[in-house]
XYZ file of N, CA and C in Angstrom:
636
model
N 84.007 95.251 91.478
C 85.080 94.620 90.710
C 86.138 95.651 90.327
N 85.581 96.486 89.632
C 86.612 97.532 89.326
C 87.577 98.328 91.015
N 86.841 98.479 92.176
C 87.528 98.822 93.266
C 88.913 97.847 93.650
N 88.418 96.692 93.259
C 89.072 95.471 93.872
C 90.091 95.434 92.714
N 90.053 95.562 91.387
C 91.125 95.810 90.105
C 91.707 97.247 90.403
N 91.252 98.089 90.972
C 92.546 99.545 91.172
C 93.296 98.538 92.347
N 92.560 98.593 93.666
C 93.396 98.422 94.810
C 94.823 97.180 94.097
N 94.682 96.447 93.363
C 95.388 95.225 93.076
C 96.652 95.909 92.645
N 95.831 97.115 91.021
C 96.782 97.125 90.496
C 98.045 98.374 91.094
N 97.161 98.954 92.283
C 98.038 100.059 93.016
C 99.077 99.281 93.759
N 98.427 97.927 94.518
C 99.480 97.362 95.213
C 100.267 97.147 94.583
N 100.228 96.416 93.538
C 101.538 96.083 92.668
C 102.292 97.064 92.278
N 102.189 98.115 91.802
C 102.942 99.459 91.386
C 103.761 99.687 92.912
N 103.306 99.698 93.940
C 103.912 99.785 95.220
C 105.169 98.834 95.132
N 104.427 97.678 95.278
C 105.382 96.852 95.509
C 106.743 96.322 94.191
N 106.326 96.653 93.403
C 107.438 96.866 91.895
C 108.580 97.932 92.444
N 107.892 99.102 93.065
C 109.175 100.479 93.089
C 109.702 100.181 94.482
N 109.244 99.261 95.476
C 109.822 98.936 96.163
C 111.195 97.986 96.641
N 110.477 97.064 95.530
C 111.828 95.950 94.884
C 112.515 96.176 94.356
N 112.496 96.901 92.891
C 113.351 98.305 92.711
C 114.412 99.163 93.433
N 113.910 99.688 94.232
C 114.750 100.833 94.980
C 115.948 99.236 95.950
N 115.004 98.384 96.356
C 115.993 97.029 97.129
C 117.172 96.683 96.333
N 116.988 96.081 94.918
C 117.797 95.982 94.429
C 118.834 97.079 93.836
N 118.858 98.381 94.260
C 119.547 99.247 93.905
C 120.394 99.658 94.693
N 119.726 99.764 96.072
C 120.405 99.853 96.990
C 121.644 98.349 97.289
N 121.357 97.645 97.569
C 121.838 95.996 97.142
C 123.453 96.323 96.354
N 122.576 96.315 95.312
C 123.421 96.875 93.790
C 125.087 98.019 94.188
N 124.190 98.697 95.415
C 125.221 100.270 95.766
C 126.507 99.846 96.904
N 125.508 98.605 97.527
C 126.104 98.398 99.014
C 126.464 96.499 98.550
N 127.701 96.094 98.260
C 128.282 94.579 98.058
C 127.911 94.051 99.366
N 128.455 94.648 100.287
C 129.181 93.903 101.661
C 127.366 93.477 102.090
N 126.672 94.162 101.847
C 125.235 93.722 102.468
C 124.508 93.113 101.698
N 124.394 93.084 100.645
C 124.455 91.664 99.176
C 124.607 90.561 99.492
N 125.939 90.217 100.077
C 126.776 88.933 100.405
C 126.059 88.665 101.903
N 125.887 89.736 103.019
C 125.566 88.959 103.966
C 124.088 88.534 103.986
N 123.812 89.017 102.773
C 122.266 88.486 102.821
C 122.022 87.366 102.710
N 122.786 87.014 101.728
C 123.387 85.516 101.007
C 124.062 84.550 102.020
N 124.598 85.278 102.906
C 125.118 83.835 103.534
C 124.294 83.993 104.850
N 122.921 84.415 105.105
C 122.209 84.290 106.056
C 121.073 83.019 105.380
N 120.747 83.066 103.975
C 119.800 82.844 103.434
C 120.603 81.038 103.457
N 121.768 80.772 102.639
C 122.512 80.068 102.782
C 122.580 79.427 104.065
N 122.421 79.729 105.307
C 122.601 79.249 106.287
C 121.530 78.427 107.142
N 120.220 79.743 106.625
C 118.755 79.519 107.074
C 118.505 78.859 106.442
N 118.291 78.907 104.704
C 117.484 77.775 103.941
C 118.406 77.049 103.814
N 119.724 76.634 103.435
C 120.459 75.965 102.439
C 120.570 76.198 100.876
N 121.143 75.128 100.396
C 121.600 75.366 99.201
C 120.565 74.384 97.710
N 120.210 73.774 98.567
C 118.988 72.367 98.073
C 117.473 72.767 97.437
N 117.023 73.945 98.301
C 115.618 74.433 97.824
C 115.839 76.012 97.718
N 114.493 76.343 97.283
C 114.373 77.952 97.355
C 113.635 78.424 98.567
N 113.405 79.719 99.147
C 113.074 80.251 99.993
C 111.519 80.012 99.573
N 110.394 79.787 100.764
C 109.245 79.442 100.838
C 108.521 80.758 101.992
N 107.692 80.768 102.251
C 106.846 81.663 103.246
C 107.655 81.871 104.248
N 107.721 80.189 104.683
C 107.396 79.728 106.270
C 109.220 80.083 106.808
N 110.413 80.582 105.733
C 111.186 80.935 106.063
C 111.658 82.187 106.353
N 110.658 82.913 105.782
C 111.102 84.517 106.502
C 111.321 85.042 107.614
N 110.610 84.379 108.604
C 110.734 84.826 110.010
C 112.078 84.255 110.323
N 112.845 83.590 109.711
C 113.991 83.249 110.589
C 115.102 83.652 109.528
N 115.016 84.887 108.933
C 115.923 86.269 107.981
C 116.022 87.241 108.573
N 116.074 87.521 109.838
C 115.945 88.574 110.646
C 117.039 89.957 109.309
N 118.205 89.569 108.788
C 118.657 90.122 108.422
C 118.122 90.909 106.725
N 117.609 89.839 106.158
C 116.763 90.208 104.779
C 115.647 90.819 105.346
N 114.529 90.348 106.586
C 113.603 91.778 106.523
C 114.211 93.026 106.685
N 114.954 92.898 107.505
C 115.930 94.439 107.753
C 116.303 95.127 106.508
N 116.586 94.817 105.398
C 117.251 94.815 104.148
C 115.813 95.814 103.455
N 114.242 94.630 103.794
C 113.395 95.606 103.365
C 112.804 96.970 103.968
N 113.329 96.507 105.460
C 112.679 98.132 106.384
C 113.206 99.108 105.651
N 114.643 98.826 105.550
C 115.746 99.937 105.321
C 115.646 100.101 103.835
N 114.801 99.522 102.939
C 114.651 99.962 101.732
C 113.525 101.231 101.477
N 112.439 100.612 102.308
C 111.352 101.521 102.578
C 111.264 102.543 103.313
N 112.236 102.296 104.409
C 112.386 103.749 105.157
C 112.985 104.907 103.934
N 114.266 104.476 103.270
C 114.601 105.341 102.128
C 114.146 105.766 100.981
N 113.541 104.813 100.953
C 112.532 105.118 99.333
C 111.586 104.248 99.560
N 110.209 105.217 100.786
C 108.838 104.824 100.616
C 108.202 104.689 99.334
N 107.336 104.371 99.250
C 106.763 104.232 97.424
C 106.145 105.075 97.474
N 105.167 105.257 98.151
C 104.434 106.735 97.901
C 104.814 107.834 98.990
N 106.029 108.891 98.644
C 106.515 110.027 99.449
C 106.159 110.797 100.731
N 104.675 110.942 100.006
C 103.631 112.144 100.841
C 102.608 111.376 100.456
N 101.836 111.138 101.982
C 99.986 110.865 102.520
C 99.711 112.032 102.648
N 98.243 111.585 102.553
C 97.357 112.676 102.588
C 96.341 112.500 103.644
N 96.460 113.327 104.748
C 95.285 112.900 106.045
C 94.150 114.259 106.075
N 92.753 114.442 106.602
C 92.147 115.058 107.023
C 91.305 115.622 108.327
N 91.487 116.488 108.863
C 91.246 116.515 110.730
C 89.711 116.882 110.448
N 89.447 115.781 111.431
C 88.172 115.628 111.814
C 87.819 117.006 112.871
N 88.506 116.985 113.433
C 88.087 118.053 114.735
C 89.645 119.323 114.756
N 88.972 120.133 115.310
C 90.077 121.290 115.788
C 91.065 120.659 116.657
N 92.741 120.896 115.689
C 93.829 120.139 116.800
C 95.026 120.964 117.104
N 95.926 120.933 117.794
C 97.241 121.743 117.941
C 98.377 120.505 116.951
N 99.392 120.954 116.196
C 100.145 120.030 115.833
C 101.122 121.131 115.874
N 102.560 120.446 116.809
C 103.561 121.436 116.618
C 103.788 122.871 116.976
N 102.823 123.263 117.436
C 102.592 124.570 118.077
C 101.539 125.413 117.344
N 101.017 124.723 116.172
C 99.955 125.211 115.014
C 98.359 124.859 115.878
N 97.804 126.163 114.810
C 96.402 125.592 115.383
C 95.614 124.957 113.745
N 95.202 123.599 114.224
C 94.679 123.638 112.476
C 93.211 123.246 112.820
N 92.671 123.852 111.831
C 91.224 123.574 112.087
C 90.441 122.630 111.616
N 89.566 121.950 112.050
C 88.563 120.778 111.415
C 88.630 120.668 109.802
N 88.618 120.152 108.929
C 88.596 119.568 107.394
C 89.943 120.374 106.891
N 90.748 120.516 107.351
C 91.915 120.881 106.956
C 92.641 119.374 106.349
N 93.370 119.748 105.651
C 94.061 118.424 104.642
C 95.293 118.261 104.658
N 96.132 117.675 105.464
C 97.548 117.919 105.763
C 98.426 116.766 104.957
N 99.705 117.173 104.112
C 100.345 116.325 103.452
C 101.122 116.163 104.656
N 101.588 114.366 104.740
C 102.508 113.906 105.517
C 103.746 113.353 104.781
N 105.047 114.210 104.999
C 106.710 113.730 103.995
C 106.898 112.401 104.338
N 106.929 111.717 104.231
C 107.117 110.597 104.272
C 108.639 110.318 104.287
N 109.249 111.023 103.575
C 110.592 111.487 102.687
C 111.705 111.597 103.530
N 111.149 112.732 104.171
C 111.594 113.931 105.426
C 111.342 113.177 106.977
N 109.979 112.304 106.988
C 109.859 112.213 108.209
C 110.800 110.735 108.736
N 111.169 109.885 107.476
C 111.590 108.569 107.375
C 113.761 108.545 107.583
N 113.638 110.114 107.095
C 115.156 110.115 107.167
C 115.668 111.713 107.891
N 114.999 111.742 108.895
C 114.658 112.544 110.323
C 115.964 112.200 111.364
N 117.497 113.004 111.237
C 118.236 112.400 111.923
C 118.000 112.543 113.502
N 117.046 113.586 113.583
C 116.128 113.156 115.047
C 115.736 111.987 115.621
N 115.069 111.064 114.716
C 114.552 110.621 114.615
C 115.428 108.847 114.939
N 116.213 109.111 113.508
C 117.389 108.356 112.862
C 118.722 108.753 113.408
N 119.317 108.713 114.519
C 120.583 109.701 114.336
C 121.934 109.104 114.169
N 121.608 107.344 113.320
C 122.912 107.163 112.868
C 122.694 106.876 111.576
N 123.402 108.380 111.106
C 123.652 108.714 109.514
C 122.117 108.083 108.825
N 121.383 108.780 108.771
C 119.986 108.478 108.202
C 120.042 108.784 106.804
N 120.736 109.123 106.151
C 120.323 109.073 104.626
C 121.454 108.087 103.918
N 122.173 107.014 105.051
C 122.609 105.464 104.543
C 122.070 104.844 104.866
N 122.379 103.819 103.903
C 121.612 102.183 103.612
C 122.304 101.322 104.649
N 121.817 101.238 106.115
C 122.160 100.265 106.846
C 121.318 99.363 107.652
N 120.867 98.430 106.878
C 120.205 97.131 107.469
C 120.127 97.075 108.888
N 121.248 97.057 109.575
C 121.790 97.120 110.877
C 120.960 97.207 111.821
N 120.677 98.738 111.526
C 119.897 99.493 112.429
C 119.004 99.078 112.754
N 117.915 98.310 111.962
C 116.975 97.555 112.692
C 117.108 96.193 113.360
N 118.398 95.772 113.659
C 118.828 94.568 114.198
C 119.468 95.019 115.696
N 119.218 95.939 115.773
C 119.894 97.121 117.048
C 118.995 97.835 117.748
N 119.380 99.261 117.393
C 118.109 99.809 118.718
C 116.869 99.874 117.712
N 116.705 99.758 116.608
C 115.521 99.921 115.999
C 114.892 98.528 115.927
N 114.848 97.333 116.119
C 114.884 96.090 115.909
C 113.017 95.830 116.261
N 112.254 96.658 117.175
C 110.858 96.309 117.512
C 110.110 97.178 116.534
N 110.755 98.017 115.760
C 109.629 98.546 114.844
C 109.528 97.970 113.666
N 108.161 97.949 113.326
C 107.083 97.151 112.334
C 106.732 97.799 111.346
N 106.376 97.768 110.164
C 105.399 98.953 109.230
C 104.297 98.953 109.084
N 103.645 98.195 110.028
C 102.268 98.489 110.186
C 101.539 99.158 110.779
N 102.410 100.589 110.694
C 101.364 101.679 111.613
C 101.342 102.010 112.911
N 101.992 101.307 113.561
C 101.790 101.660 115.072
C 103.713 102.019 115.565
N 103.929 102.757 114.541
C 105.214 102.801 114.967
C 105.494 104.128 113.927
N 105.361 105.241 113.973
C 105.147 106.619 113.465
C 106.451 107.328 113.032
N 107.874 106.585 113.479
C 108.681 106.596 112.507
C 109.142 105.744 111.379
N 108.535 105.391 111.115
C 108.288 104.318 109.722
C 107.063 103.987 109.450
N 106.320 104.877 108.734
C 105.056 104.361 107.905
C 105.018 104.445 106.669
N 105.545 103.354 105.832
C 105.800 103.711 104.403
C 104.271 102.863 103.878
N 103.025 102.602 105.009
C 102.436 102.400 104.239
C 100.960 102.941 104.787
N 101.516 104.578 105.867
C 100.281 104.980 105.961
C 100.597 104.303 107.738
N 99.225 104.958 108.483
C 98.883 104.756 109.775
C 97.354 104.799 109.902
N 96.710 104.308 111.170
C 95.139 104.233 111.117
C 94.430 103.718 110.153
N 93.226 103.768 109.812
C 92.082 103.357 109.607
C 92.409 103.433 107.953
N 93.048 104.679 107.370
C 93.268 104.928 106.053
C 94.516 104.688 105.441
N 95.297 103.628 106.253
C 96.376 102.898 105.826
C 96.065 101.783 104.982
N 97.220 101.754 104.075
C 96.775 100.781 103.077
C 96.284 99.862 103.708
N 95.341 98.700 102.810
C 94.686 97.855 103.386
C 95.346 96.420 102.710
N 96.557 96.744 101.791
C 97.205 95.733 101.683
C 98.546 95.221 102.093
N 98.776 95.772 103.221
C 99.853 95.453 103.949
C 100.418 93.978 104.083
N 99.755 93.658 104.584
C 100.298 92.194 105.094
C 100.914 91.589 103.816
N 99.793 91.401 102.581
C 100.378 90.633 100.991
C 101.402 91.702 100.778
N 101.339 92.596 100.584
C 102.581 93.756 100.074
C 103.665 92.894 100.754
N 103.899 93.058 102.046
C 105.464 92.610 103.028
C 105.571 91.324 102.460
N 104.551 90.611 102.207
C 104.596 88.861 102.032
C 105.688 88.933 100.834
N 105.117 89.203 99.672
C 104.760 89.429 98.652
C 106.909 89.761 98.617
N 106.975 91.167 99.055
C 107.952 91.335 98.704
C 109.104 90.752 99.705
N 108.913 90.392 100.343
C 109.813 89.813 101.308
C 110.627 88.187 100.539
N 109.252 87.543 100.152
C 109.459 86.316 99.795
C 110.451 86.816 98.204
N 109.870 87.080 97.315
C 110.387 87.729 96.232
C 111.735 88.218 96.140
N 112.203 89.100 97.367
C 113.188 89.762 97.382
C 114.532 88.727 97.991
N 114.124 87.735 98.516
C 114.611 87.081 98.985
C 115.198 85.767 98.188
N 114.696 85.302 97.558
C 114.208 84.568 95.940
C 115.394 84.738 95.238
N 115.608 86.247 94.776
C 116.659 86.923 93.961
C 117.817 86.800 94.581
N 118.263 87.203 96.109
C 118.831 87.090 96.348
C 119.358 85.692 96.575
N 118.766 84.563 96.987
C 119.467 83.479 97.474
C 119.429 82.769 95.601
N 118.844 82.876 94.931
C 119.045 82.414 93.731
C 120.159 82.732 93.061
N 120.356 84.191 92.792
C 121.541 84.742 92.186
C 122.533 85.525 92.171
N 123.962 85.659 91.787
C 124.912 87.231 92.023
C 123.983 88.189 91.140
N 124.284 89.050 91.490
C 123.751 90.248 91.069
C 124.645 90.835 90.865
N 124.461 91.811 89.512
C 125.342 92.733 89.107
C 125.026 93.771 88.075
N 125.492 94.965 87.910
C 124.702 95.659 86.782
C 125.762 95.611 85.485
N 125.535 95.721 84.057
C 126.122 95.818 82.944
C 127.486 95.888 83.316
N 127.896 97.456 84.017
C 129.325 98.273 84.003
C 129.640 97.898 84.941
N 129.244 97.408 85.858
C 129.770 97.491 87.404
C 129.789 98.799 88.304
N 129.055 99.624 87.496
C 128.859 101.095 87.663
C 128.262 101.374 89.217
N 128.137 102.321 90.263
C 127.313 102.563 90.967
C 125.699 102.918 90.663
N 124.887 102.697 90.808
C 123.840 102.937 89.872
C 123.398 104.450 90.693
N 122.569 105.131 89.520
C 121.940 106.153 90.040
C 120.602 105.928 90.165
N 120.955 107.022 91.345
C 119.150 106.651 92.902
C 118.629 107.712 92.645
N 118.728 108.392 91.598
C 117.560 109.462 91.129
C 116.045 108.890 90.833
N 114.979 110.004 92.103
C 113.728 109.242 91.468
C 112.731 110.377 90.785
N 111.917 109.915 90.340
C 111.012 110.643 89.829
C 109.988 111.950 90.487
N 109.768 112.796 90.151
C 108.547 113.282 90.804
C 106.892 112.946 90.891
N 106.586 113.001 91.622
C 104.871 112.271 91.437
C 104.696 111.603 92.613
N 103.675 110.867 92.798
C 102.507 110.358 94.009
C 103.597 109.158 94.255
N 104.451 108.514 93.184
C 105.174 107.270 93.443
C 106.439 107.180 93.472
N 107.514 106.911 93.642
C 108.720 107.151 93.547
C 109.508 106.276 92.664
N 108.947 106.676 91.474
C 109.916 106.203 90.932
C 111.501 106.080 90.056
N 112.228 105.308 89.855
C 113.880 105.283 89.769
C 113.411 106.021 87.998
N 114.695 106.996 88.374
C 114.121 107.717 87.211
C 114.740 107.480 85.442
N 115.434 106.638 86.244
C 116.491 106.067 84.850
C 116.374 104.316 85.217
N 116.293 103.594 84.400
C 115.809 102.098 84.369
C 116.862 101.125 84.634
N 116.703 100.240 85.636
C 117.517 99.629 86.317
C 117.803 98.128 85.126
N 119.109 98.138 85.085
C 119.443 96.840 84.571
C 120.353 96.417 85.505
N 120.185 95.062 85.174
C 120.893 93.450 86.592
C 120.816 92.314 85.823
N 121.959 92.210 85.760
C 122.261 91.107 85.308
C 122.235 89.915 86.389
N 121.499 88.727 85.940
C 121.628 87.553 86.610
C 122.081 86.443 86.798
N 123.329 86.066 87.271
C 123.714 84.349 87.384
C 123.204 83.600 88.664
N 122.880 82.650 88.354
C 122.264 81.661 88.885
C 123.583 80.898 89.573
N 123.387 80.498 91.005
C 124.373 80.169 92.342
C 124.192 78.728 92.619
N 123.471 78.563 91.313
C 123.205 76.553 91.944
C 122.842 75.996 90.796
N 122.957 74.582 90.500
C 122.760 74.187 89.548
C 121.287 74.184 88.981
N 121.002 73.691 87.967
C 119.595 74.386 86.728
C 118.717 73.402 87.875
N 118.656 72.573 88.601
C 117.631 71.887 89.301
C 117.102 72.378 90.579
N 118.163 73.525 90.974
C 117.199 74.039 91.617
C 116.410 74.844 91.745
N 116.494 75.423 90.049
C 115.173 76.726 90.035
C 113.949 75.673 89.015
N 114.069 74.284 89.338
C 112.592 73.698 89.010
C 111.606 73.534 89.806
């Protein structure tokens, strides 16, 4: 019981600084705000709220979350251990060696990334990045881990925040107090978090019957 109450309450801490960093970025970037909105608008309408069974046809709002997580993974640096003697990089590392993986560094890799990787552009995964997934089998984007010792709550995490993130957006404008750019300073530690506390103000885009 208690294993099954950490794993819960870790996912959620994940998925909180993840929605977080979305709406900040959101918050930084208008023009990709609005087209979120008039994809969501187009896909769902104006009559109901976003349900499960509509995400797959947001090609543009999952993009919204790759590109949140590629920039601000929730947890920075994994931690892996070599089973056997390996070469990495021209290194020799030896069996029970404990290697931190940047998550940070490896996610905004203009090698990797080489259009302008430390901006917020949805895009990119609607383009040449468009077949990669975060579930591990795609080693420039693992914001949630790879193999056997990857989180094991993946699937509800993406659900979870996909549906959610999506919610906010087709429900309401968004805006902060000042109209200020917000600051993307995060914290130090295992999680990333925004190091100064996000306020958003909310109006509602439809009349009071449709958030019953």
């Amino acid at each position: 019981m208690c294993m099954v109450q950490e794993m819960y309450l870790d996912g959620w801490d994940n998925t909180t600084v993840t929605l977080t960093w979305a709406l900040c970025l959101l918050l930084n970037n208008k023009q990709v705000l609005k087209r979120a909105q008039c994809e969501l608008d187009a896909q769902v309408g104006k009559e109901r709220q976003v349900e499960d069974s509509d995400i797959n046809t947001l090609p543009y709002n999952q993009a919204i979350v790759k590109e949140s997580m590629r920039l601000y993974p929730p947890g920075p640096i994994i931690e892996r251990e070599t089973t056997e003697d390996c070469d990495v990089g021209g290194f020799r590392i030896p069996a029970g060696t404990r290697l931190c993986i940047n998550l940070w560094k490896l996610q905004r890799d203009p090698n990797v990334w080489p259009n302008d990787p430390q901006e917020f552009q949805p895009e990119r995964f609607l383009n040449g990045h468009a077949d990669i997934d975060m579930k591990g089998q795609h080693f420039e984007l693992i914001p949630f881990g790879s193999g056997r010792r990857m989180c094991p709550g993946v699937s509800f995490s993406l659900q979870v925040m996909h549906l959610v993130l999506a919610r906010i957006i087709h429900g309401f404008e968004l805006r902060t107090p000042t109209d200020a750019d917000i600051d993307m300073s995060t914290t130090l530690g295992m999680i990333s978090w925004k190091a100064t506390p996000l306020e958003v103000l909310l109006t509602p885009r439809f009349p009071s019957v449709f958030y019953m």
